[in-house]
Amino acid sequence: MSNTMITLLKIVLHGDIHIDEIAKYIDLDVNSIDRNIHILNGYLKEKNIGQIERSNNIYSVKNLNGNVSEFFSKLDILSSKERQDIYCVRLLLNGYINLEKERQQMGVSRTTAIKDFKKVREFLEMKGLFLESKNSKGIFLKEQDSKELRGILCEKIMKLFVDREFLSRQRKELLDEINILDEITYVNIYRKLTDRLGTRKSIFSFYAVYGMAIIEKFKEKKIRYDVESWMDEDDLKQTLEVVKEEATELSSEFQEFLATVFVKIKKFLIMDKQIRESYEKFCEKISLELGLDCESKKIFMDKLKHCFSIAILNKRYGVLWVRKRPDSEKCLTCVNLVEKVLKDLEIDMIYSDIMRISGCVTNFFLTQEFKKGFKVLGVSRNANDEYSDRVIACIKGFYPEIEFEMESFLYFRFKDKKELESYNMVISDTETFSGGNLKRVNTFSIREVQKCFVNYVLDKRLIKVKSL
């Protein structure tokens, strides 16, 4: 199996996905995707794992047998980047590496190993970490420990944990080798601290903490922690007190480190300069495209920052997940706008996160539009039945400030045009009239009403976008 086929398998394992969306994740045209999946199916059939089937241009895995992670753990294929990560982790953890021994275990040629390790050396030297060769003993780090070293190592370890369901044999062996602490213990500590401090739970922040704990154990040194200039002294002190109460089993040095981590989690956008700068550029450009005023832009930036940060981290750490394509053309138009802005700014994201950010943009419009004073009239032949009452209750739960009335079709027919125009929106499952504020639904359900609301705000907002 090639790396291309492995990537294809990871994509379709996430759920049913349209062939056009697969092309968003992998640099292949439609014919090449079909050809690679045909070859992949031959391999899957030989291993009695299952088959990838295509129906109406949607691919899905059928009759999946066995454990998927076990299947990946038997694969011996490594990309150049994965080999470089393995070299980097072993070198930074142990302080040295025997490249000949490593390349034999990976089953690659000396030329390939030297070429891969040259990129590792260049990367480390760019970060201020320098190496020296000692005859046949191996390649050694000149400085065994530093802030930069721990940061790089933590990131590489995080990638292994985040991708643990799809690790090849060599990467799984490396994870088993370094996973020397009780993960459940740190999960419980992390859970208690996030609950006490009111911070968001995230796979990235957890594995940052757990990864640093592993590094500290390997290095057998007290971890050094850094207080950033923007950190509030009182906030840090209060956070440390909570950490000491909830993580008594950890060293005082690691408790101090955890306190700085959780202060950063609370201000997660500040902790990464690249994310902050990318986010500010994105908000500036898309606010201009959407015609947002200063006040709306400020609210918009606050609503979107968590989703945007996670999207950047997903791409950085190779997280791959799949969402079904939008079922509304207007939603797809919004996705295309977000994708265009990101592309113009050279901000790289997986397509699922582009759709998720588009969803956040739409939700922002919904919260801005459906406020006090917005009137909706629902019209149905079955306006007074129990189901309609439940629909109204749910809609009012989602949008508590709007006025939502339900009326039978019989009474609706006697309303004059002026009275109907007093409503911002009329939703009907019966018949239309000449007013421009009427929206037709197939059935009067929460899903259909929500779709009307989404299309309403996108109609109103996207008409201002010049680039569409």
Coordinates of N, CA and C in Angstrom, one line a residue, residues 206-405:
F206 N -4.7 18.6 26.7 CA -4.4 17.5 27.5 C -3.1 16.8 27.1
Y207 N -2.9 16.6 25.8 CA -1.7 15.9 25.4 C -0.5 16.8 25.5
A208 N -0.7 18.1 25.6 CA 0.5 19.0 25.9 C 0.9 18.8 27.3
V209 N 0.0 18.7 28.2 CA 0.3 18.4 29.6 C 0.9 17.0 29.8
Y210 N 0.3 16.0 29.2 CA 0.7 14.6 29.4 C 2.1 14.4 28.7
G211 N 2.2 15.0 27.5 CA 3.5 14.9 26.8 C 4.7 15.5 27.6
M212 N 4.4 16.7 28.2 CA 5.5 17.3 29.0 C 5.8 16.5 30.2
A213 N 4.8 15.8 30.8 CA 5.1 14.9 32.0 C 6.0 13.7 31.5
I214 N 5.7 13.2 30.3 CA 6.5 12.1 29.8 C 8.0 12.6 29.6
I215 N 8.1 13.8 29.0 CA 9.5 14.3 28.8 C 10.2 14.5 30.1
E216 N 9.5 15.0 31.1 CA 10.2 15.3 32.4 C 10.6 13.9 33.0
K217 N 9.8 12.9 32.8 CA 10.2 11.6 33.3 C 11.4 11.0 32.6
F218 N 11.5 11.2 31.3 CA 12.6 10.7 30.5 C 13.9 11.5 30.9
K219 N 13.7 12.8 31.0 CA 14.9 13.6 31.2 C 15.4 13.5 32.7
E220 N 14.5 13.1 33.6 CA 14.8 12.9 35.0 C 15.4 14.3 35.5
K221 N 14.7 15.3 35.1 CA 15.1 16.7 35.6 C 13.8 17.4 35.9
K222 N 13.9 18.3 36.9 CA 12.8 19.1 37.2 C 12.4 20.1 36.0
I223 N 11.2 20.1 35.7 CA 10.8 20.8 34.5 C 10.9 22.3 34.7
R224 N 11.4 23.0 33.7 CA 11.5 24.5 33.8 C 10.2 25.1 33.2
Y225 N 9.6 26.0 33.9 CA 8.4 26.7 33.4 C 8.7 28.1 33.2
D226 N 7.9 28.7 32.3 CA 8.1 30.1 31.8 C 6.9 30.9 32.1
V227 N 7.1 32.0 32.7 CA 6.0 33.0 32.9 C 6.1 34.0 31.9
E228 N 5.0 34.1 31.0 CA 5.1 35.0 29.9 C 4.8 36.4 30.4
S229 N 5.2 37.4 29.7 CA 5.1 38.8 30.2 C 3.6 39.3 30.3
W230 N 2.7 38.6 29.5 CA 1.3 39.0 29.5 C 0.5 38.4 30.6
M231 N 1.1 37.4 31.3 CA 0.4 36.7 32.3 C 0.2 37.6 33.6
D232 N -1.1 37.6 34.1 CA -1.4 38.4 35.3 C -0.9 37.6 36.5
E233 N -0.2 38.3 37.4 CA 0.5 37.7 38.5 C -0.6 37.1 39.5
D234 N -1.7 37.8 39.7 CA -2.7 37.3 40.6 C -3.4 36.1 40.0
D235 N -3.7 36.2 38.7 CA -4.3 35.1 38.0 C -3.5 33.8 38.1
L236 N -2.2 34.0 37.9 CA -1.2 32.8 38.0 C -1.2 32.3 39.4
K237 N -1.2 33.1 40.4 CA -1.1 32.7 41.8 C -2.4 31.9 42.2
Q238 N -3.6 32.4 41.8 CA -4.8 31.7 42.1 C -4.9 30.4 41.4
T239 N -4.4 30.4 40.1 CA -4.4 29.1 39.4 C -3.5 28.1 40.0
L240 N -2.4 28.5 40.5 CA -1.4 27.6 41.1 C -2.0 27.0 42.4
E241 N -2.8 27.8 43.2 CA -3.4 27.3 44.4 C -4.4 26.2 44.1
V242 N -5.1 26.3 43.0 CA -6.1 25.3 42.6 C -5.3 24.0 42.1
V243 N -4.3 24.2 41.4 CA -3.5 23.1 40.9 C -2.9 22.3 42.1
K244 N -2.4 23.0 43.1 CA -1.8 22.4 44.2 C -2.8 21.5 45.0
E245 N -4.1 22.0 45.0 CA -5.2 21.3 45.7 C -5.6 20.0 44.9
E246 N -5.6 20.1 43.6 CA -6.1 19.0 42.8 C -5.1 18.1 42.3
A247 N -3.8 18.4 42.3 CA -2.7 17.6 41.7 C -1.6 17.4 42.8
T248 N -2.0 16.9 43.9 CA -1.0 16.8 45.0 C 0.1 15.8 44.7
E249 N -0.2 14.8 43.8 CA 0.8 13.7 43.5 C 1.9 14.2 42.6
L250 N 1.8 15.4 42.1 CA 2.8 15.9 41.2 C 3.9 16.8 41.9
S251 N 5.1 16.9 41.3 CA 6.1 17.7 41.9 C 5.7 19.2 41.9
S252 N 6.3 19.9 42.8 CA 6.0 21.4 42.9 C 6.4 22.1 41.6
E253 N 7.5 21.6 41.0 CA 7.9 22.2 39.7 C 6.9 22.0 38.6
F254 N 6.3 20.8 38.6 CA 5.3 20.4 37.6 C 4.0 21.2 37.9
Q255 N 3.7 21.3 39.1 CA 2.5 22.1 39.5 C 2.6 23.5 39.0
E256 N 3.8 24.1 39.2 CA 4.0 25.5 38.7 C 3.9 25.6 37.1
F257 N 4.4 24.5 36.5 CA 4.3 24.4 35.0 C 2.8 24.3 34.6
L258 N 2.1 23.5 35.3 CA 0.6 23.3 35.0 C -0.1 24.6 35.2
A259 N 0.2 25.4 36.2 CA -0.5 26.7 36.4 C -0.3 27.6 35.2
T260 N 0.9 27.6 34.6 CA 1.2 28.5 33.4 C 0.4 27.9 32.2
V261 N 0.3 26.6 32.1 CA -0.5 26.0 31.0 C -1.9 26.4 31.1
F262 N -2.5 26.3 32.3 CA -3.9 26.6 32.4 C -4.2 28.1 32.3
V263 N -3.3 28.9 32.6 CA -3.5 30.4 32.4 C -3.5 30.6 30.9
K264 N -2.6 29.8 30.2 CA -2.6 29.9 28.7 C -3.8 29.4 28.1
I265 N -4.3 28.3 28.6 CA -5.6 27.7 28.1 C -6.7 28.7 28.2
K266 N -6.8 29.4 29.3 CA -7.8 30.4 29.5 C -7.7 31.6 28.4
K267 N -6.5 31.8 28.0 CA -6.2 32.8 27.0 C -5.6 32.2 25.8
F268 N -6.2 31.1 25.3 CA -5.6 30.2 24.3 C -5.1 30.9 23.1
L269 N -5.8 32.0 22.7 CA -5.4 32.7 21.5 C -4.1 33.4 21.6
I270 N -3.8 33.8 22.9 CA -2.5 34.6 23.1 C -1.3 33.6 23.1
M271 N -1.6 32.3 23.5 CA -0.4 31.4 23.7 C 0.3 31.1 22.4
D272 N -0.3 31.4 21.2 CA 0.3 31.0 20.0 C 0.3 32.2 19.0
K273 N 1.4 32.7 18.7 CA 1.5 33.9 17.9 C 1.0 33.7 16.5
Q274 N 1.4 32.5 15.9 CA 0.9 32.2 14.6 C -0.6 32.2 14.5
I275 N -1.2 31.5 15.5 CA -2.7 31.4 15.4 C -3.3 32.8 15.6
R276 N -2.8 33.6 16.5 CA -3.3 35.0 16.7 C -3.2 35.8 15.5
E277 N -2.0 35.8 14.8 CA -1.9 36.7 13.6 C -2.7 36.2 12.5
S278 N -2.8 34.9 12.3 CA -3.7 34.3 11.2 C -5.1 34.7 11.5
Y279 N -5.5 34.6 12.7 CA -6.9 34.9 13.1 C -7.3 36.3 12.8
E280 N -6.4 37.2 13.2 CA -6.7 38.6 13.1 C -6.8 39.0 11.6
K281 N -5.9 38.4 10.7 CA -6.0 38.6 9.3 C -7.3 38.1 8.7
F282 N -7.7 36.9 9.2 CA -8.9 36.2 8.7 C -10.1 37.1 9.0
C283 N -10.2 37.5 10.3 CA -11.4 38.3 10.7 C -11.4 39.6 10.0
E284 N -10.3 40.2 9.8 CA -10.3 41.5 9.1 C -10.8 41.4 7.7
K285 N -10.4 40.4 7.0 CA -10.8 40.2 5.6 C -12.2 39.7 5.4
I286 N -12.6 38.8 6.3 CA -14.0 38.3 6.1 C -15.0 39.3 6.6
S287 N -14.6 40.1 7.6 CA -15.5 41.2 8.1 C -15.7 42.2 7.0
L288 N -14.7 42.5 6.2 CA -14.8 43.4 5.1 C -15.7 42.8 4.0
E289 N -15.5 41.5 3.8 CA -16.3 40.8 2.7 C -17.8 40.9 3.1
L290 N -18.1 40.7 4.4 CA -19.5 40.6 4.9 C -20.1 41.9 5.3
G291 N -19.3 43.0 5.2 CA -19.8 44.3 5.6 C -20.1 44.5 7.0
L292 N -19.3 43.9 7.9 CA -19.6 44.0 9.4 C -19.1 45.4 9.9
D293 N -19.9 46.0 10.8 CA -19.4 47.2 11.4 C -18.5 46.9 12.6
C294 N -17.9 47.9 13.2 CA -16.9 47.7 14.2 C -17.4 46.8 15.4
E295 N -18.6 47.2 15.8 CA -19.2 46.5 17.0 C -19.5 45.0 16.7
S296 N -20.1 44.8 15.5 CA -20.3 43.4 15.1 C -19.1 42.6 14.9
K297 N -18.0 43.2 14.3 CA -16.7 42.6 14.1 C -16.1 42.1 15.4
K298 N -16.2 43.0 16.5 CA -15.7 42.6 17.8 C -16.4 41.4 18.3
I299 N -17.7 41.3 18.2 CA -18.5 40.2 18.7 C -18.1 38.9 17.9
F300 N -18.0 39.1 16.6 CA -17.7 38.1 15.6 C -16.4 37.4 16.0
M301 N -15.3 38.2 16.3 CA -14.0 37.7 16.6 C -14.0 36.9 17.9
D302 N -14.9 37.3 18.9 CA -14.9 36.6 20.1 C -15.6 35.3 19.9
K303 N -16.6 35.2 19.1 CA -17.4 34.0 18.9 C -16.6 32.9 18.1
L304 N -15.7 33.4 17.2 CA -15.1 32.4 16.3 C -13.7 31.9 16.7
K305 N -13.1 32.6 17.7 CA -11.7 32.3 18.0 C -11.4 30.9 18.4
H306 N -12.3 30.2 19.2 CA -12.0 28.8 19.6 C -12.0 27.9 18.4
C307 N -13.1 28.0 17.6 CA -13.2 27.2 16.4 C -12.0 27.3 15.5
F308 N -11.6 28.6 15.3 CA -10.4 28.9 14.4 C -9.2 28.3 15.0
S309 N -8.9 28.4 16.3 CA -7.7 27.9 16.9 C -7.6 26.4 16.7
I310 N -8.7 25.7 17.0 CA -8.7 24.2 16.9 C -8.5 23.8 15.5
A311 N -9.0 24.6 14.5 CA -8.9 24.3 13.1 C -7.4 24.3 12.7
I312 N -6.7 25.4 13.2 CA -5.2 25.5 12.9 C -4.5 24.3 13.6
L313 N -4.9 23.9 14.8 CA -4.2 22.8 15.5 C -4.5 21.5 14.8
N314 N -5.7 21.3 14.3 CA -6.0 20.1 13.6 C -5.1 19.9 12.4
K315 N -4.9 21.0 11.6 CA -4.0 20.9 10.5 C -2.5 20.7 10.9
R316 N -2.1 21.4 12.0 CA -0.7 21.3 12.4 C -0.4 19.9 12.9
Y317 N -1.3 19.3 13.6 CA -1.0 17.9 14.1 C -1.5 16.8 13.3
G318 N -2.0 17.1 12.1 CA -2.4 16.0 11.2 C -3.7 15.3 11.5
V319 N -4.6 16.0 12.3 CA -5.9 15.4 12.6 C -6.8 15.4 11.3
L320 N -7.4 14.3 11.0 CA -8.2 14.2 9.8 C -9.6 13.7 10.3
W321 N -10.6 14.5 10.0 CA -11.9 14.1 10.2 C -12.8 14.6 9.1
V322 N -14.0 14.0 8.9 CA -14.8 14.3 7.8 C -16.2 14.7 8.2
R323 N -16.7 15.7 7.6 CA -18.1 16.1 7.8 C -18.8 16.0 6.4
K324 N -20.1 15.7 6.4 CA -20.8 15.6 5.2 C -21.0 17.0 4.6
R325 N -21.0 17.1 3.3 CA -21.1 18.4 2.7 C -22.5 19.1 3.0
P326 N -22.5 20.4 3.0 CA -23.8 21.1 3.3 C -24.9 20.7 2.4
D327 N -26.1 20.5 2.9 CA -27.2 20.1 2.1 C -28.0 21.4 1.5
S328 N -27.5 22.5 1.8 CA -28.1 23.8 1.3 C -27.1 24.5 0.4
E329 N -27.6 24.9 -0.7 CA -26.7 25.7 -1.7 C -26.2 27.0 -1.0
K330 N -27.0 27.6 -0.2 CA -26.6 28.8 0.4 C -25.5 28.6 1.5
C331 N -25.6 27.5 2.2 CA -24.6 27.1 3.1 C -23.3 26.8 2.4
L332 N -23.4 26.1 1.2 CA -22.2 25.8 0.4 C -21.6 27.1 -0.1
T333 N -22.4 28.1 -0.4 CA -21.9 29.4 -0.8 C -21.1 30.1 0.3
C334 N -21.6 29.9 1.5 CA -20.8 30.5 2.7 C -19.5 29.7 2.9
V335 N -19.5 28.4 2.7 CA -18.3 27.6 2.8 C -17.3 28.0 1.8
N336 N -17.8 28.3 0.5 CA -16.9 28.7 -0.5 C -16.3 30.1 -0.2
L337 N -17.0 31.0 0.4 CA -16.5 32.3 0.8 C -15.4 32.1 1.8
V338 N -15.6 31.3 2.9 CA -14.6 31.1 3.9 C -13.4 30.4 3.3
E339 N -13.6 29.5 2.4 CA -12.5 28.8 1.8 C -11.6 29.8 0.9
K340 N -12.3 30.7 0.2 CA -11.6 31.7 -0.6 C -10.8 32.6 0.2
V341 N -11.4 33.1 1.3 CA -10.6 34.0 2.2 C -9.4 33.3 2.8
L342 N -9.6 32.1 3.3 CA -8.4 31.4 3.8 C -7.3 31.1 2.8
K343 N -7.8 30.8 1.5 CA -6.8 30.6 0.5 C -6.1 31.9 0.1
D344 N -6.8 33.0 0.1 CA -6.2 34.3 -0.2 C -5.1 34.7 0.8
L345 N -5.4 34.3 2.1 CA -4.5 34.6 3.1 C -3.4 33.5 3.3
E346 N -3.5 32.4 2.5 CA -2.5 31.3 2.6 C -2.6 30.6 4.0
I347 N -3.8 30.5 4.5 CA -4.0 29.8 5.8 C -4.5 28.4 5.4
D348 N -3.8 27.4 5.8 CA -4.1 26.0 5.4 C -4.9 25.3 6.5
M349 N -6.1 24.7 6.0 CA -7.0 24.0 6.9 C -7.5 22.8 6.2
I350 N -7.9 21.8 6.9 CA -8.7 20.6 6.3 C -10.1 21.1 6.0
Y351 N -10.7 20.5 5.0 CA -12.0 20.9 4.5 C -13.1 20.9 5.6
S352 N -13.0 19.9 6.4 CA -14.0 19.8 7.5 C -14.0 21.0 8.4
D353 N -12.8 21.5 8.7 CA -12.8 22.7 9.6 C -13.2 24.0 8.8
I354 N -13.0 24.0 7.5 CA -13.5 25.1 6.7 C -15.0 25.1 6.8
M355 N -15.7 23.9 6.7 CA -17.1 23.9 6.9 C -17.6 24.2 8.3
R356 N -16.7 23.8 9.3 CA -17.1 24.1 10.7 C -17.0 25.6 10.9
I357 N -16.0 26.3 10.4 CA -15.9 27.7 10.6 C -17.0 28.4 9.8
S358 N -17.4 27.9 8.7 CA -18.5 28.5 8.0 C -19.8 28.3 8.8
G359 N -19.9 27.2 9.5 CA -21.1 27.0 10.4 C -21.1 28.0 11.5
C360 N -19.9 28.3 12.1 CA -19.8 29.3 13.1 C -20.1 30.7 12.6
V361 N -19.8 31.0 11.4 CA -20.1 32.3 10.8 C -21.6 32.4 10.7
T362 N -22.3 31.3 10.2 CA -23.7 31.3 10.1 C -24.4 31.4 11.4
N363 N -23.9 30.7 12.5 CA -24.5 30.8 13.8 C -24.3 32.2 14.4
F364 N -23.2 32.9 14.0 CA -23.1 34.3 14.4 C -24.2 35.2 13.8
F365 N -24.5 35.0 12.5 CA -25.5 35.7 11.9 C -26.9 35.4 12.6
L366 N -27.1 34.2 12.9 CA -28.4 33.8 13.6 C -28.6 34.5 14.9
T367 N -27.5 34.5 15.7 CA -27.6 35.2 17.0 C -27.8 36.7 16.8
Q368 N -27.2 37.3 15.8 CA -27.3 38.7 15.5 C -28.7 39.1 15.0
E369 N -29.3 38.2 14.2 CA -30.6 38.5 13.5 C -31.8 38.2 14.4
F370 N -31.8 37.1 15.0 CA -33.0 36.6 15.7 C -33.0 37.1 17.2
K371 N -33.2 38.4 17.3 CA -33.2 39.1 18.6 C -34.6 39.6 18.9
K372 N -34.8 40.3 20.0 CA -36.0 40.8 20.5 C -36.6 41.7 19.4
G373 N -37.9 41.5 19.1 CA -38.6 42.3 18.1 C -38.7 41.5 16.8
F374 N -38.0 40.4 16.6 CA -38.1 39.6 15.4 C -39.4 38.7 15.5
K375 N -40.3 38.9 14.5 CA -41.6 38.2 14.5 C -41.7 37.1 13.5
V376 N -42.1 35.9 13.9 CA -42.3 34.8 13.0 C -43.7 34.2 13.1
L377 N -44.3 34.0 12.0 CA -45.6 33.3 12.0 C -45.5 32.0 11.3
G378 N -45.9 30.9 12.0 CA -46.0 29.6 11.4 C -47.4 29.3 11.0
V379 N -47.6 28.7 9.8 CA -48.9 28.4 9.2 C -48.9 27.0 8.8
S380 N -49.9 26.3 9.4 CA -50.0 24.8 9.1 C -51.5 24.4 9.2
R381 N -51.9 23.4 8.4 CA -53.2 22.9 8.6 C -53.4 22.1 9.9
N382 N -52.3 21.7 10.5 CA -52.3 21.0 11.8 C -51.7 21.9 12.9
A383 N -52.1 23.2 12.9 CA -51.4 24.2 13.8 C -51.6 23.9 15.3
N384 N -52.7 23.2 15.6 CA -53.0 23.1 17.0 C -52.7 21.7 17.6
D385 N -52.0 20.9 16.8 CA -51.7 19.5 17.3 C -50.5 19.5 18.3
E386 N -50.3 18.4 19.0 CA -49.2 18.3 20.0 C -47.8 18.5 19.3
Y387 N -47.6 18.0 18.1 CA -46.3 18.0 17.5 C -46.0 19.5 17.2
S388 N -46.9 20.3 16.7 CA -46.6 21.7 16.4 C -46.3 22.4 17.7
D389 N -46.9 22.1 18.8 CA -46.6 22.7 20.1 C -45.1 22.4 20.5
R390 N -44.7 21.2 20.2 CA -43.3 20.8 20.6 C -42.3 21.6 19.7
V391 N -42.7 21.7 18.4 CA -41.8 22.5 17.5 C -41.6 23.9 18.0
I392 N -42.7 24.6 18.3 CA -42.7 25.9 18.8 C -41.9 26.0 20.1
A393 N -42.0 25.1 21.0 CA -41.3 25.1 22.2 C -39.8 25.0 22.0
C394 N -39.4 24.1 21.1 CA -38.0 24.0 20.7 C -37.4 25.2 20.1
I395 N -38.2 25.8 19.1 CA -37.7 27.0 18.5 C -37.5 28.2 19.5
K396 N -38.5 28.3 20.4 CA -38.4 29.4 21.4 C -37.2 29.1 22.4
G397 N -36.9 27.8 22.5 CA -35.7 27.5 23.4 C -34.4 27.9 22.7
F398 N -34.4 27.7 21.4 CA -33.2 28.1 20.6 C -33.1 29.6 20.5
Y399 N -34.2 30.3 20.3 CA -34.2 31.7 20.1 C -35.2 32.3 21.0
P400 N -34.9 32.5 22.3 CA -35.9 32.9 23.3 C -36.4 34.3 23.2
E401 N -35.7 35.2 22.4 CA -36.1 36.6 22.3 C -37.1 36.8 21.2
I402 N -37.2 35.9 20.2 CA -38.1 36.2 19.1 C -39.5 35.9 19.5
E403 N -40.5 36.5 18.7 CA -41.9 36.2 18.9 C -42.3 35.2 17.8
F404 N -42.8 34.0 18.3 CA -43.1 33.0 17.3 C -44.6 32.6 17.6
E405 N -45.4 32.8 16.6 CA -46.8 32.5 16.6 C -47.1 31.3 15.7

